[in-house]
């Protein structure tokens, strides 16, 4: 079965470090036979969830670029979230999008659950803790626990300026391998997650 992999890019820099790593993951996934779609969130009109709760009994009623994204999220076999760290967590562009996943609630989360995730994070500081990347990871772990999903791999690196990632072949390779893993059936289900 051909896998559909959806990549959400959270950086405003279209050719930035996280985007380059996301493209590497896409390459690895395609070369392993998957169909990949990458979405540059900064280029979309995605409004914040307004908490109206109309999605309790139906669909999200906000008419914006999130509407065509809902079926893509539902159809994805695996999802990659790629973002720089802004102010000690992932970017507002990605947060706006993920907040709107609340619109899946009338489908009892079925369409969004049980998917493997790949996470790509870049940051200017020296490590996971001082950069705040750990906060993004903690959020994604909690989110995946709720969605009965699993994080298959996290690629992260200390990179500041556009182009810095090209000096890190090991990160490019890790991102490529992550895409390949997501495209294959070889990822191991993480049985270690504690219950919600
Ligand atoms: C508004 C803004 C906030 C940032 N906040 C942080 C931060 O909290 N921690 C950090 O380590 N780097 C921070 N950075 C640096 C970026 O994470 C870093 O440059 C990253 O590699 C950018 O990724 P990109 O090229 O994919 O956009 C920030 C950069 C900007 C523009």
PDB file of C-alpha atoms and ligand atoms in Angstrom:
ATOM      1  CA  UNK A   1       0.000   0.000   0.000  1.00  0.00           C
ATOM      2  CA  UNK A   2       1.298   3.434  -0.907  1.00  0.00           C
ATOM      3  CA  UNK A   3       1.576   5.633   2.153  1.00  0.00           C
ATOM      4  CA  UNK A   4       0.406   9.245   2.186  1.00  0.00           C
ATOM      5  CA  UNK A   5       2.707  11.453   4.165  1.00  0.00           C
ATOM      6  CA  UNK A   6       1.735  14.986   5.045  1.00  0.00           C
ATOM      7  CA  UNK A   7       4.444  17.451   6.030  1.00  0.00           C
ATOM      8  CA  UNK A   8       3.478  20.664   7.813  1.00  0.00           C
ATOM      9  CA  UNK A   9       6.153  23.349   7.678  1.00  0.00           C
ATOM     10  CA  UNK A  10       5.868  25.898  10.464  1.00  0.00           C
ATOM     11  CA  UNK A  11       8.625  28.349   9.560  1.00  0.00           C
ATOM     12  CA  UNK A  12       7.980  31.607   7.716  1.00  0.00           C
ATOM     13  CA  UNK A  13      11.345  31.036   5.984  1.00  0.00           C
ATOM     14  CA  UNK A  14      10.472  28.989   2.946  1.00  0.00           C
ATOM     15  CA  UNK A  15      14.093  27.887   2.489  1.00  0.00           C
ATOM     16  CA  UNK A  16      15.024  27.912   6.167  1.00  0.00           C
ATOM     17  CA  UNK A  17      16.686  25.188   8.200  1.00  0.00           C
ATOM     18  CA  UNK A  18      13.548  23.320   9.251  1.00  0.00           C
ATOM     19  CA  UNK A  19      12.173  23.519   5.699  1.00  0.00           C
ATOM     20  CA  UNK A  20      15.382  22.016   4.272  1.00  0.00           C
ATOM     21  CA  UNK A  21      15.208  19.184   6.805  1.00  0.00           C
ATOM     22  CA  UNK A  22      11.514  18.694   6.015  1.00  0.00           C
ATOM     23  CA  UNK A  23      12.412  18.438   2.306  1.00  0.00           C
ATOM     24  CA  UNK A  24      15.008  15.808   3.161  1.00  0.00           C
ATOM     25  CA  UNK A  25      12.339  13.813   5.018  1.00  0.00           C
ATOM     26  CA  UNK A  26      10.106  14.176   1.958  1.00  0.00           C
ATOM     27  CA  UNK A  27      12.926  12.884  -0.263  1.00  0.00           C
ATOM     28  CA  UNK A  28      13.513   9.864   1.976  1.00  0.00           C
ATOM     29  CA  UNK A  29       9.802   9.090   2.065  1.00  0.00           C
ATOM     30  CA  UNK A  30       9.376   9.442  -1.716  1.00  0.00           C
ATOM     31  CA  UNK A  31      12.385   7.252  -2.398  1.00  0.00           C
ATOM     32  CA  UNK A  32      10.804   4.639  -0.145  1.00  0.00           C
ATOM     33  CA  UNK A  33       7.659   4.719  -2.282  1.00  0.00           C
ATOM     34  CA  UNK A  34       5.389   7.123  -0.374  1.00  0.00           C
ATOM     35  CA  UNK A  35       3.283   9.950  -1.729  1.00  0.00           C
ATOM     36  CA  UNK A  36       4.274  13.138   0.023  1.00  0.00           C
ATOM     37  CA  UNK A  37       2.638  16.529   0.263  1.00  0.00           C
ATOM     38  CA  UNK A  38       4.380  19.431   1.970  1.00  0.00           C
ATOM     39  CA  UNK A  39       2.369  22.394   3.197  1.00  0.00           C
ATOM     40  CA  UNK A  40       3.977  25.792   3.825  1.00  0.00           C
ATOM     41  CA  UNK A  41       1.664  27.022   6.579  1.00  0.00           C
ATOM     42  CA  UNK A  42       2.893  30.626   6.502  1.00  0.00           C
ATOM     43  CA  UNK A  43       1.454  30.933   3.004  1.00  0.00           C
ATOM     44  CA  UNK A  44      -2.047  29.941   4.118  1.00  0.00           C
ATOM     45  CA  UNK A  45      -4.897  31.858   5.674  1.00  0.00           C
ATOM     46  CA  UNK A  46      -5.513  29.845   8.834  1.00  0.00           C
ATOM     47  CA  UNK A  47      -7.508  31.685  11.469  1.00  0.00           C
ATOM     48  CA  UNK A  48      -7.402  30.847  15.163  1.00  0.00           C
ATOM     49  CA  UNK A  49      -9.941  28.420  16.612  1.00  0.00           C
ATOM     50  CA  UNK A  50     -12.690  30.628  18.032  1.00  0.00           C
ATOM     51  CA  UNK A  51     -13.921  28.030  20.516  1.00  0.00           C
ATOM     52  CA  UNK A  52     -17.504  28.152  19.224  1.00  0.00           C
ATOM     53  CA  UNK A  53     -17.796  24.365  19.708  1.00  0.00           C
ATOM     54  CA  UNK A  54     -20.053  24.013  16.634  1.00  0.00           C
ATOM     55  CA  UNK A  55     -17.680  21.210  15.620  1.00  0.00           C
ATOM     56  CA  UNK A  56     -19.156  19.285  18.559  1.00  0.00           C
ATOM     57  CA  UNK A  57     -21.991  18.208  16.312  1.00  0.00           C
ATOM     58  CA  UNK A  58     -20.657  18.934  12.832  1.00  0.00           C
ATOM     59  CA  UNK A  59     -17.698  20.386  10.998  1.00  0.00           C
ATOM     60  CA  UNK A  60     -15.490  23.365  11.700  1.00  0.00           C
ATOM     61  CA  UNK A  61     -17.421  26.372  10.372  1.00  0.00           C
ATOM     62  CA  UNK A  62     -14.501  28.750   9.808  1.00  0.00           C
ATOM     63  CA  UNK A  63     -14.163  29.226   6.073  1.00  0.00           C
ATOM     64  CA  UNK A  64     -10.443  29.530   5.447  1.00  0.00           C
ATOM     65  CA  UNK A  65      -7.486  27.490   4.175  1.00  0.00           C
ATOM     66  CA  UNK A  66      -7.908  24.951   6.966  1.00  0.00           C
ATOM     67  CA  UNK A  67     -10.915  23.469   5.172  1.00  0.00           C
ATOM     68  CA  UNK A  68      -8.925  21.733   2.389  1.00  0.00           C
ATOM     69  CA  UNK A  69      -6.377  20.653   4.993  1.00  0.00           C
ATOM     70  CA  UNK A  70      -8.875  18.630   7.057  1.00  0.00           C
ATOM     71  CA  UNK A  71      -9.284  15.842   4.462  1.00  0.00           C
ATOM     72  CA  UNK A  72      -5.518  15.775   3.892  1.00  0.00           C
ATOM     73  CA  UNK A  73      -4.916  15.282   7.620  1.00  0.00           C
ATOM     74  CA  UNK A  74      -7.546  12.548   7.723  1.00  0.00           C
ATOM     75  CA  UNK A  75      -6.053  10.775   4.694  1.00  0.00           C
ATOM     76  CA  UNK A  76      -2.453  10.963   5.910  1.00  0.00           C
ATOM     77  CA  UNK A  77      -0.892   7.717   7.088  1.00  0.00           C
ATOM     78  CA  UNK A  78       1.879   9.680   8.770  1.00  0.00           C
ATOM     79  CA  UNK A  79       2.468  13.327   9.633  1.00  0.00           C
ATOM     80  CA  UNK A  80       5.689  15.323   9.887  1.00  0.00           C
ATOM     81  CA  UNK A  81       5.688  18.519  11.944  1.00  0.00           C
ATOM     82  CA  UNK A  82       8.646  20.763  11.106  1.00  0.00           C
ATOM     83  CA  UNK A  83       9.216  24.024  12.940  1.00  0.00           C
ATOM     84  CA  UNK A  84      11.851  26.378  14.228  1.00  0.00           C
ATOM     85  CA  UNK A  85      11.722  27.245  17.912  1.00  0.00           C
ATOM     86  CA  UNK A  86      10.269  30.683  18.480  1.00  0.00           C
ATOM     87  CA  UNK A  87      10.116  31.905  22.046  1.00  0.00           C
ATOM     88  CA  UNK A  88      10.833  28.497  23.519  1.00  0.00           C
ATOM     89  CA  UNK A  89       8.305  26.430  21.618  1.00  0.00           C
ATOM     90  CA  UNK A  90       7.077  25.797  18.058  1.00  0.00           C
ATOM     91  CA  UNK A  91       5.833  28.653  15.892  1.00  0.00           C
ATOM     92  CA  UNK A  92       2.459  30.376  15.905  1.00  0.00           C
ATOM     93  CA  UNK A  93       1.892  29.222  12.314  1.00  0.00           C
ATOM     94  CA  UNK A  94       1.959  25.582  13.413  1.00  0.00           C
ATOM     95  CA  UNK A  95       0.021  26.308  16.613  1.00  0.00           C
ATOM     96  CA  UNK A  96      -2.816  27.937  14.644  1.00  0.00           C
ATOM     97  CA  UNK A  97      -3.061  24.848  12.478  1.00  0.00           C
ATOM     98  CA  UNK A  98      -2.918  22.340  15.329  1.00  0.00           C
ATOM     99  CA  UNK A  99      -5.476  24.274  17.400  1.00  0.00           C
ATOM    100  CA  UNK A 100      -7.911  23.828  14.520  1.00  0.00           C
ATOM    101  CA  UNK A 101      -7.541  20.028  14.718  1.00  0.00           C
ATOM    102  CA  UNK A 102     -10.133  20.488  17.483  1.00  0.00           C
ATOM    103  CA  UNK A 103     -12.567  20.497  14.538  1.00  0.00           C
ATOM    104  CA  UNK A 104     -12.140  16.720  14.310  1.00  0.00           C
ATOM    105  CA  UNK A 105     -13.958  16.205  17.592  1.00  0.00           C
ATOM    106  CA  UNK A 106     -17.355  15.319  16.123  1.00  0.00           C
ATOM    107  CA  UNK A 107     -15.607  12.447  14.334  1.00  0.00           C
ATOM    108  CA  UNK A 108     -14.480  11.281  17.786  1.00  0.00           C
ATOM    109  CA  UNK A 109     -10.911  11.933  16.750  1.00  0.00           C
ATOM    110  CA  UNK A 110     -10.974   8.671  14.768  1.00  0.00           C
ATOM    111  CA  UNK A 111      -9.776  10.266  11.553  1.00  0.00           C
ATOM    112  CA  UNK A 112      -6.845  11.920  13.274  1.00  0.00           C
ATOM    113  CA  UNK A 113      -5.740   9.191  15.653  1.00  0.00           C
ATOM    114  CA  UNK A 114      -3.327   6.259  15.358  1.00  0.00           C
ATOM    115  CA  UNK A 115      -0.808   7.919  13.068  1.00  0.00           C
ATOM    116  CA  UNK A 116       2.971   7.899  13.345  1.00  0.00           C
ATOM    117  CA  UNK A 117       4.590  11.325  13.621  1.00  0.00           C
ATOM    118  CA  UNK A 118       7.971  12.683  12.701  1.00  0.00           C
ATOM    119  CA  UNK A 119       9.157  15.845  14.436  1.00  0.00           C
ATOM    120  CA  UNK A 120      11.746  18.278  13.064  1.00  0.00           C
ATOM    121  CA  UNK A 121      12.906  21.201  15.209  1.00  0.00           C
ATOM    122  CA  UNK A 122      15.623  23.792  14.685  1.00  0.00           C
ATOM    123  CA  UNK A 123      16.794  26.410  17.167  1.00  0.00           C
ATOM    124  CA  UNK A 124      19.454  29.053  17.595  1.00  0.00           C
ATOM    125  CA  UNK A 125      20.510  28.166  21.126  1.00  0.00           C
ATOM    126  CA  UNK A 126      22.872  25.345  21.943  1.00  0.00           C
ATOM    127  CA  UNK A 127      20.632  22.549  23.131  1.00  0.00           C
ATOM    128  CA  UNK A 128      17.152  21.150  23.647  1.00  0.00           C
ATOM    129  CA  UNK A 129      16.737  22.744  27.071  1.00  0.00           C
ATOM    130  CA  UNK A 130      18.083  26.279  26.754  1.00  0.00           C
ATOM    131  CA  UNK A 131      16.437  26.694  23.341  1.00  0.00           C
ATOM    132  CA  UNK A 132      13.012  25.639  24.606  1.00  0.00           C
ATOM    133  CA  UNK A 133      12.777  22.817  22.048  1.00  0.00           C
ATOM    134  CA  UNK A 134      12.053  20.539  24.991  1.00  0.00           C
ATOM    135  CA  UNK A 135       8.762  22.397  25.494  1.00  0.00           C
ATOM    136  CA  UNK A 136       7.687  21.717  21.914  1.00  0.00           C
ATOM    137  CA  UNK A 137       8.642  18.058  22.294  1.00  0.00           C
ATOM    138  CA  UNK A 138       6.698  17.788  25.529  1.00  0.00           C
ATOM    139  CA  UNK A 139       3.624  19.270  23.829  1.00  0.00           C
ATOM    140  CA  UNK A 140       3.893  16.884  20.867  1.00  0.00           C
ATOM    141  CA  UNK A 141       4.330  13.918  23.204  1.00  0.00           C
ATOM    142  CA  UNK A 142       1.219  14.897  25.170  1.00  0.00           C
ATOM    143  CA  UNK A 143      -0.699  15.513  21.940  1.00  0.00           C
ATOM    144  CA  UNK A 144       0.300  12.126  20.532  1.00  0.00           C
ATOM    145  CA  UNK A 145      -0.711  10.383  23.742  1.00  0.00           C
ATOM    146  CA  UNK A 146      -4.156  11.990  23.455  1.00  0.00           C
ATOM    147  CA  UNK A 147      -4.410  11.047  19.766  1.00  0.00           C
ATOM    148  CA  UNK A 148      -3.264   7.465  20.434  1.00  0.00           C
ATOM    149  CA  UNK A 149      -0.438   8.208  18.051  1.00  0.00           C
ATOM    150  CA  UNK A 150       3.284   7.817  18.334  1.00  0.00           C
ATOM    151  CA  UNK A 151       6.376   9.830  17.631  1.00  0.00           C
ATOM    152  CA  UNK A 152       8.610   7.699  15.457  1.00  0.00           C
ATOM    153  CA  UNK A 153      11.565  10.053  15.362  1.00  0.00           C
ATOM    154  CA  UNK A 154      12.682  13.530  16.346  1.00  0.00           C
ATOM    155  CA  UNK A 155      15.338  15.346  14.339  1.00  0.00           C
ATOM    156  CA  UNK A 156      16.625  18.496  16.016  1.00  0.00           C
ATOM    157  CA  UNK A 157      19.622  20.715  15.765  1.00  0.00           C
ATOM    158  CA  UNK A 158      21.188  23.971  16.803  1.00  0.00           C
ATOM    159  CA  UNK A 159      21.096  26.126  13.662  1.00  0.00           C
ATOM    160  CA  UNK A 160      20.620  29.869  13.364  1.00  0.00           C
ATOM    161  CA  UNK A 161      20.858  31.362   9.906  1.00  0.00           C
ATOM    162  CA  UNK A 162      19.390  30.220   6.618  1.00  0.00           C
ATOM    163  CA  UNK A 163      21.855  27.773   5.090  1.00  0.00           C
ATOM    164  CA  UNK A 164      23.367  26.629   8.406  1.00  0.00           C
ATOM    165  CA  UNK A 165      21.784  23.210   7.995  1.00  0.00           C
ATOM    166  CA  UNK A 166      23.884  22.524   4.892  1.00  0.00           C
ATOM    167  CA  UNK A 167      26.928  22.336   7.208  1.00  0.00           C
ATOM    168  CA  UNK A 168      25.307  19.441   9.072  1.00  0.00           C
ATOM    169  CA  UNK A 169      25.179  16.373   6.848  1.00  0.00           C
ATOM    170  CA  UNK A 170      24.322  14.243   9.893  1.00  0.00           C
ATOM    171  CA  UNK A 171      21.048  16.172  10.385  1.00  0.00           C
ATOM    172  CA  UNK A 172      20.216  15.953   6.681  1.00  0.00           C
ATOM    173  CA  UNK A 173      20.778  12.198   6.879  1.00  0.00           C
ATOM    174  CA  UNK A 174      18.652  11.857  10.023  1.00  0.00           C
ATOM    175  CA  UNK A 175      15.787  13.723   8.346  1.00  0.00           C
ATOM    176  CA  UNK A 176      16.108  11.587   5.218  1.00  0.00           C
ATOM    177  CA  UNK A 177      16.038   8.429   7.357  1.00  0.00           C
ATOM    178  CA  UNK A 178      13.003   9.689   9.265  1.00  0.00           C
ATOM    179  CA  UNK A 179      11.100  10.093   6.000  1.00  0.00           C
ATOM    180  CA  UNK A 180      12.146   6.636   4.921  1.00  0.00           C
ATOM    181  CA  UNK A 181      11.033   5.107   8.202  1.00  0.00           C
ATOM    182  CA  UNK A 182       7.652   6.818   8.051  1.00  0.00           C
ATOM    183  CA  UNK A 183       7.149   5.530   4.533  1.00  0.00           C
ATOM    184  CA  UNK A 184       7.969   1.968   5.440  1.00  0.00           C
ATOM    185  CA  UNK A 185       6.161  -0.449   7.688  1.00  0.00           C
ATOM    186  CA  UNK A 186       9.283  -0.869   9.721  1.00  0.00           C
ATOM    187  CA  UNK A 187       8.633   1.580  12.528  1.00  0.00           C
ATOM    188  CA  UNK A 188       8.157  -0.100  15.882  1.00  0.00           C
ATOM    189  CA  UNK A 189       5.018   0.829  17.783  1.00  0.00           C
ATOM    190  CA  UNK A 190       5.988   2.535  21.002  1.00  0.00           C
ATOM    191  CA  UNK A 191       4.520   0.438  23.785  1.00  0.00           C
ATOM    192  CA  UNK A 192       6.161   2.529  26.486  1.00  0.00           C
ATOM    193  CA  UNK A 193       3.702   5.427  26.430  1.00  0.00           C
ATOM    194  CA  UNK A 194       1.916   5.789  29.753  1.00  0.00           C
ATOM    195  CA  UNK A 195      -1.906   5.876  29.687  1.00  0.00           C
ATOM    196  CA  UNK A 196      -3.497   9.357  29.407  1.00  0.00           C
TER     197      UNK A 196
HETATM  198  C1  LIG B   1      10.979  35.351  16.437  1.00  0.00           C
HETATM  199  C2  LIG B   1      12.103  34.379  16.712  1.00  0.00           C
HETATM  200  C3  LIG B   1      12.144  33.735  17.939  1.00  0.00           C
HETATM  201  C4  LIG B   1      13.156  32.797  18.197  1.00  0.00           C
HETATM  202  N1  LIG B   1      13.147  32.176  19.419  1.00  0.00           N
HETATM  203  C5  LIG B   1      14.102  31.250  19.686  1.00  0.00           C
HETATM  204  C6  LIG B   1      14.084  30.543  20.940  1.00  0.00           C
HETATM  205  O1  LIG B   1      13.228  30.724  21.798  1.00  0.00           O
HETATM  206  N2  LIG B   1      15.068  29.615  21.147  1.00  0.00           N
HETATM  207  C7  LIG B   1      16.042  29.377  20.221  1.00  0.00           C
HETATM  208  O2  LIG B   1      16.925  28.555  20.505  1.00  0.00           O
HETATM  209  N3  LIG B   1      16.060  30.008  19.006  1.00  0.00           N
HETATM  210  C8  LIG B   1      15.115  30.924  18.725  1.00  0.00           C
HETATM  211  N4  LIG B   1      15.101  31.551  17.492  1.00  0.00           N
HETATM  212  C9  LIG B   1      16.073  31.121  16.450  1.00  0.00           C
HETATM  213  C10 LIG B   1      15.460  30.133  15.445  1.00  0.00           C
HETATM  214  O3  LIG B   1      14.854  29.040  16.109  1.00  0.00           O
HETATM  215  C11 LIG B   1      16.538  29.591  14.506  1.00  0.00           C
HETATM  216  O4  LIG B   1      17.068  30.644  13.747  1.00  0.00           O
HETATM  217  C12 LIG B   1      16.030  28.499  13.588  1.00  0.00           C
HETATM  218  O5  LIG B   1      17.096  27.792  12.974  1.00  0.00           O
HETATM  219  C13 LIG B   1      15.151  29.042  12.478  1.00  0.00           C
HETATM  220  O6  LIG B   1      14.660  27.962  11.721  1.00  0.00           O
HETATM  221  P1  LIG B   1      14.171  28.185  10.207  1.00  0.00           P
HETATM  222  O7  LIG B   1      15.412  28.527   9.423  1.00  0.00           O
HETATM  223  O8  LIG B   1      13.559  26.894   9.826  1.00  0.00           O
HETATM  224  O9  LIG B   1      13.180  29.301  10.223  1.00  0.00           O
HETATM  225  C14 LIG B   1      14.131  32.501  17.214  1.00  0.00           C
HETATM  226  C15 LIG B   1      14.086  33.181  15.976  1.00  0.00           C
HETATM  227  C16 LIG B   1      13.093  34.102  15.732  1.00  0.00           C
HETATM  228  C17 LIG B   1      13.044  34.807  14.383  1.00  0.00           C
END
